[in-house]
CSV table of C-alpha atoms in Angstrom, one decimal:
chain,number,residue,atom,x,y,z
A,5,UNK,CA,0.0,0.0,0.0
A,6,UNK,CA,1.3,3.5,-0.8
A,7,UNK,CA,2.1,6.0,1.9
A,8,UNK,CA,-0.8,8.4,2.2
A,9,UNK,CA,0.2,12.0,2.7
A,10,UNK,CA,-1.0,13.8,5.8
A,11,UNK,CA,-4.1,15.8,5.6
A,12,UNK,CA,-3.8,19.5,4.6
A,13,UNK,CA,-5.3,22.2,6.8
A,14,UNK,CA,-8.2,23.0,4.5
A,15,UNK,CA,-9.2,19.8,2.6
A,16,UNK,CA,-8.9,19.6,-1.2
A,17,UNK,CA,-6.3,16.8,-0.8
A,18,UNK,CA,-7.2,15.0,-4.0
A,19,UNK,CA,-4.2,16.1,-6.1
A,20,UNK,CA,-1.6,15.0,-3.4
A,21,UNK,CA,-3.4,11.7,-2.9
A,22,UNK,CA,-3.4,11.1,-6.7
A,23,UNK,CA,0.3,11.8,-6.8
A,24,UNK,CA,0.9,9.3,-4.0
A,25,UNK,CA,-1.2,6.7,-5.8
A,26,UNK,CA,0.3,7.4,-9.2
A,27,UNK,CA,-3.1,8.1,-10.8
A,28,UNK,CA,-4.8,10.9,-12.7
A,29,UNK,CA,-6.1,13.5,-10.3
A,30,UNK,CA,-9.4,13.5,-12.3
A,31,UNK,CA,-9.9,9.9,-11.2
A,32,UNK,CA,-9.9,10.8,-7.5
A,33,UNK,CA,-13.3,11.3,-5.7
A,34,UNK,CA,-12.3,14.2,-3.5
A,35,UNK,CA,-14.9,14.5,-0.8
A,36,UNK,CA,-12.5,16.5,1.4
A,37,UNK,CA,-13.9,19.6,-0.3
A,38,UNK,CA,-17.6,20.5,-0.4
A,39,UNK,CA,-18.5,22.3,-3.7
A,40,UNK,CA,-21.9,22.1,-5.3
A,41,UNK,CA,-22.3,18.5,-6.6
A,42,UNK,CA,-25.0,19.6,-8.9
A,43,UNK,CA,-23.3,22.6,-10.5
A,44,UNK,CA,-23.4,23.2,-14.2
A,45,UNK,CA,-20.6,22.1,-16.5
A,46,UNK,CA,-18.2,24.9,-15.7
A,47,UNK,CA,-15.6,23.7,-18.1
A,48,UNK,CA,-17.9,24.1,-21.1
A,49,UNK,CA,-18.9,27.5,-19.9
A,50,UNK,CA,-15.3,28.6,-19.5
A,51,UNK,CA,-14.4,27.3,-22.9
A,52,UNK,CA,-16.8,29.9,-24.4
A,53,UNK,CA,-14.8,32.7,-22.7
A,54,UNK,CA,-11.2,31.7,-23.3
A,55,UNK,CA,-10.5,34.7,-25.5
A,56,UNK,CA,-10.8,36.8,-22.3
A,57,UNK,CA,-7.3,35.7,-21.3
A,58,UNK,CA,-5.9,38.1,-24.0
A,59,UNK,CA,-7.1,41.2,-22.1
A,60,UNK,CA,-6.8,42.7,-18.6
A,61,UNK,CA,-9.8,42.1,-16.3
A,62,UNK,CA,-12.5,44.7,-15.8
A,63,UNK,CA,-14.6,43.3,-13.0
A,64,UNK,CA,-17.2,46.2,-12.8
A,65,UNK,CA,-20.0,44.6,-14.9
A,66,UNK,CA,-19.6,41.1,-13.4
A,67,UNK,CA,-19.7,42.6,-9.9
A,68,UNK,CA,-22.9,44.5,-10.8
A,69,UNK,CA,-24.6,41.4,-12.1
A,70,UNK,CA,-23.6,39.5,-9.0
A,71,UNK,CA,-25.0,42.3,-6.8
A,72,UNK,CA,-28.3,42.1,-8.9
A,73,UNK,CA,-28.5,38.3,-8.4
A,74,UNK,CA,-27.9,38.7,-4.6
A,75,UNK,CA,-30.3,41.6,-4.3
A,76,UNK,CA,-28.0,44.3,-3.0
A,77,UNK,CA,-26.7,47.7,-4.2
A,78,UNK,CA,-23.7,47.2,-6.6
A,79,UNK,CA,-21.9,49.8,-4.5
A,80,UNK,CA,-21.8,47.3,-1.6
A,81,UNK,CA,-20.1,44.4,-3.5
A,82,UNK,CA,-16.6,43.7,-4.7
A,83,UNK,CA,-15.3,40.6,-6.4
A,84,UNK,CA,-12.3,38.8,-4.9
A,85,UNK,CA,-9.8,36.1,-5.8
A,86,UNK,CA,-11.8,33.4,-4.1
A,87,UNK,CA,-13.3,33.4,-0.6
A,88,UNK,CA,-9.8,33.3,0.8
A,89,UNK,CA,-9.0,36.7,-0.5
A,90,UNK,CA,-12.3,38.0,0.7
A,91,UNK,CA,-11.4,36.9,4.2
A,92,UNK,CA,-7.9,38.2,3.9
A,93,UNK,CA,-9.0,41.7,2.8
A,94,UNK,CA,-11.4,42.0,5.7
A,95,UNK,CA,-8.9,40.7,8.2
A,96,UNK,CA,-6.3,43.2,7.0
A,97,UNK,CA,-8.8,46.1,7.6
A,98,UNK,CA,-10.6,45.1,10.8
A,99,UNK,CA,-9.0,42.0,12.2
A,100,UNK,CA,-11.2,40.1,14.6
A,101,UNK,CA,-11.8,36.9,16.5
A,102,UNK,CA,-14.0,33.8,16.1
A,103,UNK,CA,-17.2,33.5,18.0
A,104,UNK,CA,-16.3,30.0,19.3
A,105,UNK,CA,-14.1,27.0,18.4
A,106,UNK,CA,-14.0,25.0,16.3
A,107,UNK,CA,-14.2,27.4,13.3
A,108,UNK,CA,-12.8,27.8,9.8
A,109,UNK,CA,-9.1,28.1,10.0
A,110,UNK,CA,-8.7,31.2,7.9
A,111,UNK,CA,-10.7,33.3,10.3
A,112,UNK,CA,-8.7,35.6,12.6
A,113,UNK,CA,-7.9,34.5,16.1
A,114,UNK,CA,-7.2,37.8,17.9
A,115,UNK,CA,-8.1,38.3,21.6
A,116,UNK,CA,-10.6,41.0,20.7
A,117,UNK,CA,-12.2,42.8,17.8
A,118,UNK,CA,-15.1,42.0,15.4
A,119,UNK,CA,-16.7,38.6,15.9
A,120,UNK,CA,-16.5,36.2,12.9
A,121,UNK,CA,-18.8,33.2,12.3
A,122,UNK,CA,-19.4,30.8,9.4
A,123,UNK,CA,-23.0,30.1,8.4
A,124,UNK,CA,-23.6,27.2,8.1
A,125,UNK,CA,-21.0,26.6,10.8
A,126,UNK,CA,-17.8,25.0,9.6
A,127,UNK,CA,-17.3,22.1,10.5
A,128,UNK,CA,-20.6,21.2,12.2
A,129,UNK,CA,-22.7,22.2,9.1
A,130,UNK,CA,-25.5,23.7,11.1
A,131,UNK,CA,-27.1,27.0,10.2
A,132,UNK,CA,-27.1,29.8,12.7
A,133,UNK,CA,-30.3,30.3,14.7
A,134,UNK,CA,-32.7,33.2,14.3
A,135,UNK,CA,-31.4,36.3,16.0
A,136,UNK,CA,-27.8,35.1,16.4
A,137,UNK,CA,-25.3,37.8,15.7
A,138,UNK,CA,-21.8,38.4,14.5
A,139,UNK,CA,-19.8,41.3,12.9
A,140,UNK,CA,-18.6,39.3,10.0
A,141,UNK,CA,-20.4,36.3,8.5
A,142,UNK,CA,-18.7,33.8,6.2
A,143,UNK,CA,-21.5,32.7,3.9
A,144,UNK,CA,-19.4,30.5,1.6
A,145,UNK,CA,-21.9,27.6,1.9
A,146,UNK,CA,-25.0,29.6,2.7
A,147,UNK,CA,-26.5,29.5,-0.9
A,148,UNK,CA,-26.1,25.8,-1.1
A,149,UNK,CA,-27.6,25.3,2.4
A,150,UNK,CA,-30.6,27.5,2.0
A,151,UNK,CA,-31.3,28.2,-1.7
A,152,UNK,CA,-30.8,32.0,-1.1
A,153,UNK,CA,-27.7,34.0,-1.8
A,154,UNK,CA,-27.5,35.7,1.7
A,155,UNK,CA,-29.2,36.0,5.0
A,156,UNK,CA,-29.2,39.8,4.5
A,157,UNK,CA,-27.8,40.6,8.0
A,158,UNK,CA,-26.6,44.0,9.0
A,159,UNK,CA,-22.9,42.9,8.9
A,160,UNK,CA,-20.0,42.3,6.7
A,161,UNK,CA,-20.4,39.2,4.5
A,162,UNK,CA,-17.7,37.2,2.7
A,163,UNK,CA,-18.8,34.6,0.2
A,164,UNK,CA,-17.4,32.1,-2.3
A,165,UNK,CA,-18.6,31.4,-5.8
A,166,UNK,CA,-16.0,28.7,-5.9
A,167,UNK,CA,-18.4,26.6,-3.8
A,168,UNK,CA,-21.5,27.5,-5.6
A,169,UNK,CA,-20.2,26.7,-9.0
A,170,UNK,CA,-17.8,23.9,-8.0
A,171,UNK,CA,-14.8,25.6,-9.5
A,172,UNK,CA,-12.0,25.9,-6.9
A,173,UNK,CA,-9.4,26.6,-9.6
A,174,UNK,CA,-11.4,29.6,-10.9
A,175,UNK,CA,-11.0,31.7,-7.7
A,176,UNK,CA,-14.1,33.8,-7.4
A,177,UNK,CA,-15.4,35.3,-4.1
A,178,UNK,CA,-17.0,38.5,-2.9
A,179,UNK,CA,-17.5,40.9,0.0
A,180,UNK,CA,-20.7,42.6,0.8
A,181,UNK,CA,-20.5,45.6,3.1
A,182,UNK,CA,-21.9,49.1,3.4
A,183,UNK,CA,-18.3,50.5,3.3
A,184,UNK,CA,-16.9,47.9,1.0
A,185,UNK,CA,-14.3,50.3,-0.3
A,186,UNK,CA,-12.3,50.1,2.9
A,187,UNK,CA,-11.6,46.5,2.1
A,188,UNK,CA,-10.9,46.9,-1.7
A,189,UNK,CA,-8.1,49.3,-0.9
A,190,UNK,CA,-6.1,46.3,0.2
A,191,UNK,CA,-6.7,44.4,-3.0
A,192,UNK,CA,-4.0,44.2,-5.7
A,193,UNK,CA,-4.8,45.5,-9.1
A,194,UNK,CA,-6.3,42.8,-11.4
A,195,UNK,CA,-6.8,40.4,-8.5
A,196,UNK,CA,-9.7,38.6,-10.2
A,197,UNK,CA,-8.6,37.1,-13.6
A,198,UNK,CA,-10.3,37.9,-16.9
A,199,UNK,CA,-11.5,34.4,-17.5
A,200,UNK,CA,-13.4,34.4,-14.2
A,201,UNK,CA,-14.8,37.9,-14.8
A,202,UNK,CA,-15.9,37.0,-18.4
A,203,UNK,CA,-17.6,33.7,-17.4
A,204,UNK,CA,-19.4,35.0,-14.3
A,205,UNK,CA,-22.5,36.4,-16.1
A,206,UNK,CA,-23.1,33.0,-17.8
A,207,UNK,CA,-22.5,31.2,-14.5
A,208,UNK,CA,-25.1,33.4,-12.8
A,209,UNK,CA,-27.6,32.7,-15.6
A,210,UNK,CA,-27.1,29.0,-15.1
A,211,UNK,CA,-27.7,29.1,-11.3
A,212,UNK,CA,-30.7,27.6,-9.6
A,213,UNK,CA,-30.0,27.9,-5.9
A,214,UNK,CA,-33.4,26.6,-4.7
A,215,UNK,CA,-33.2,23.4,-6.8
A,216,UNK,CA,-29.5,22.9,-5.9
A,217,UNK,CA,-30.2,23.3,-2.2
A,218,UNK,CA,-33.1,20.8,-2.4
A,219,UNK,CA,-31.0,18.3,-4.3
A,220,UNK,CA,-28.2,18.7,-1.8
A,221,UNK,CA,-30.5,18.2,1.2
A,222,UNK,CA,-31.8,14.9,-0.4
A,223,UNK,CA,-28.3,13.7,-1.2
A,224,UNK,CA,-27.1,14.6,2.3
A,225,UNK,CA,-29.7,12.4,3.9
A,226,UNK,CA,-28.7,9.5,1.6
A,227,UNK,CA,-25.0,10.1,2.5
A,228,UNK,CA,-25.8,10.0,6.2
A,229,UNK,CA,-27.6,6.7,5.7
A,230,UNK,CA,-24.6,5.3,3.9
A,231,UNK,CA,-22.6,5.8,7.1
A,232,UNK,CA,-25.3,4.9,9.5
A,233,UNK,CA,-25.8,1.6,7.8
A,234,UNK,CA,-22.2,0.8,8.7
A,235,UNK,CA,-22.7,1.8,12.3
A,236,UNK,CA,-21.2,5.4,12.3
A,237,UNK,CA,-22.6,8.3,14.2
A,238,UNK,CA,-23.5,11.2,11.9
A,239,UNK,CA,-24.2,14.8,13.0
A,240,UNK,CA,-27.3,16.5,11.7
A,241,UNK,CA,-26.4,19.2,9.3
A,242,UNK,CA,-27.8,21.8,6.8
A,243,UNK,CA,-24.6,22.0,4.7
A,244,UNK,CA,-23.3,20.2,1.6
A,245,UNK,CA,-21.3,17.8,3.9
A,246,UNK,CA,-21.8,15.6,6.9
A,247,UNK,CA,-19.6,15.3,10.0
A,248,UNK,CA,-19.0,11.7,10.9
A,249,UNK,CA,-17.2,10.2,13.9
A,250,UNK,CA,-14.9,7.8,12.1
A,251,UNK,CA,-11.3,7.9,13.2
A,252,UNK,CA,-8.9,6.7,10.6
A,253,UNK,CA,-11.4,6.7,7.7
A,254,UNK,CA,-9.3,9.0,5.6
A,255,UNK,CA,-6.4,6.5,5.6
A,256,UNK,CA,-8.8,3.6,4.9
A,257,UNK,CA,-10.4,5.1,1.9
A,258,UNK,CA,-7.5,7.0,0.3
A,259,UNK,CA,-5.9,3.9,-1.3
A,260,UNK,CA,-9.2,3.4,-3.2
A,261,UNK,CA,-9.0,6.9,-4.6
A,262,UNK,CA,-11.7,8.4,-2.3
A,263,UNK,CA,-10.7,11.3,0.0
A,264,UNK,CA,-12.5,12.6,3.0
A,265,UNK,CA,-11.6,15.6,5.2
A,266,UNK,CA,-9.7,14.8,8.4
A,267,UNK,CA,-10.9,17.2,11.0
A,268,UNK,CA,-7.8,17.3,13.2
A,269,UNK,CA,-7.2,20.9,12.1
A,270,UNK,CA,-10.5,21.7,13.8
A,271,UNK,CA,-9.4,19.9,17.0
A,272,UNK,CA,-11.7,17.0,16.1
A,273,UNK,CA,-9.3,14.2,15.5
A,274,UNK,CA,-11.9,11.4,15.6
A,275,UNK,CA,-14.1,13.1,13.0
A,276,UNK,CA,-14.1,13.4,9.2
A,277,UNK,CA,-16.1,15.8,7.1
A,278,UNK,CA,-17.5,14.3,4.0
A,279,UNK,CA,-18.7,16.4,1.1
A,280,UNK,CA,-22.1,15.5,-0.5
A,281,UNK,CA,-21.4,13.7,-3.8
A,282,UNK,CA,-23.7,13.2,-6.8
A,283,UNK,CA,-25.3,9.8,-7.4
A,284,UNK,CA,-22.2,8.4,-9.1
A,285,UNK,CA,-20.0,9.6,-6.3
A,286,UNK,CA,-22.3,8.2,-3.7
A,287,UNK,CA,-22.1,4.7,-5.3
A,288,UNK,CA,-18.3,5.0,-5.5
A,289,UNK,CA,-18.0,6.0,-1.9
A,290,UNK,CA,-20.1,3.1,-0.7
A,291,UNK,CA,-18.2,0.7,-2.9
A,292,UNK,CA,-14.9,1.9,-1.5
A,293,UNK,CA,-16.2,1.5,2.0
A,294,UNK,CA,-17.2,-2.1,1.3
A,295,UNK,CA,-13.8,-2.9,-0.4
A,296,UNK,CA,-11.9,-1.3,2.5
A,297,UNK,CA,-14.0,-3.3,5.0
A,298,UNK,CA,-15.0,-0.1,6.8
A,299,UNK,CA,-17.3,-0.6,9.8
A,300,UNK,CA,-17.7,1.5,13.0
A,301,UNK,CA,-15.9,0.0,15.9
A,302,UNK,CA,-18.3,-1.0,18.7
A,303,UNK,CA,-17.6,0.3,22.2
């Protein structure tokens, strides 16, 4: 059996597992990340915009269309190079601290300052309750959990189109804020590439958040049952993933080309986070669990 690389801090370990196994990264089922399993064919959309790489990006129109889709004033939105840059720009300007641990690793951990929260919470996958507050909300997975772009809270919001359109390599995120200009001043010129800017209008036209959210909820229930049939405890969630108490599962499944998220970086060493797959991925996951002889240990 090959040596399986240690888990990275943020999931998305498919390429390094493929390298260890000596296989094509495309052949890996990477459930250590949690993008939309029902997204449109992003590759074919991007192919229609490849000429954009010959010019410098102008994000203004794409940002306006995104604002229209979200339902906010265009003056309150900026596009970013993925959700990670959105977080970085806000951290540079106002810093902050997390509401409670565990929480997403890129959020700031100062002793004071604005309070940050993810919604749905990462890693538990549960949506925030009515009336719960924070100064900065990370809504990267909110559209897939609820079928709506945003909760519309009176706070700074960071988001990730990477998750919505299952395109982690495209790097598209955003910030919504009344004073969004204070964050954009930290952003390098041409931060968001021309290909992403050019393709975003068509991506938005292809979006169907309510249908995607409903399909994810159905598939999430099926995914939870896949684990429960084998004796594992699964946390209830609203997100495009489930949290499972299954120590060692990453190492058991990786040799079969299936990757799940080790949650040690969250301080939850006995848990894995498993992204919701489509029907083909669901069947492959269950097959790999059978082949690996995966069963929950009693006691």
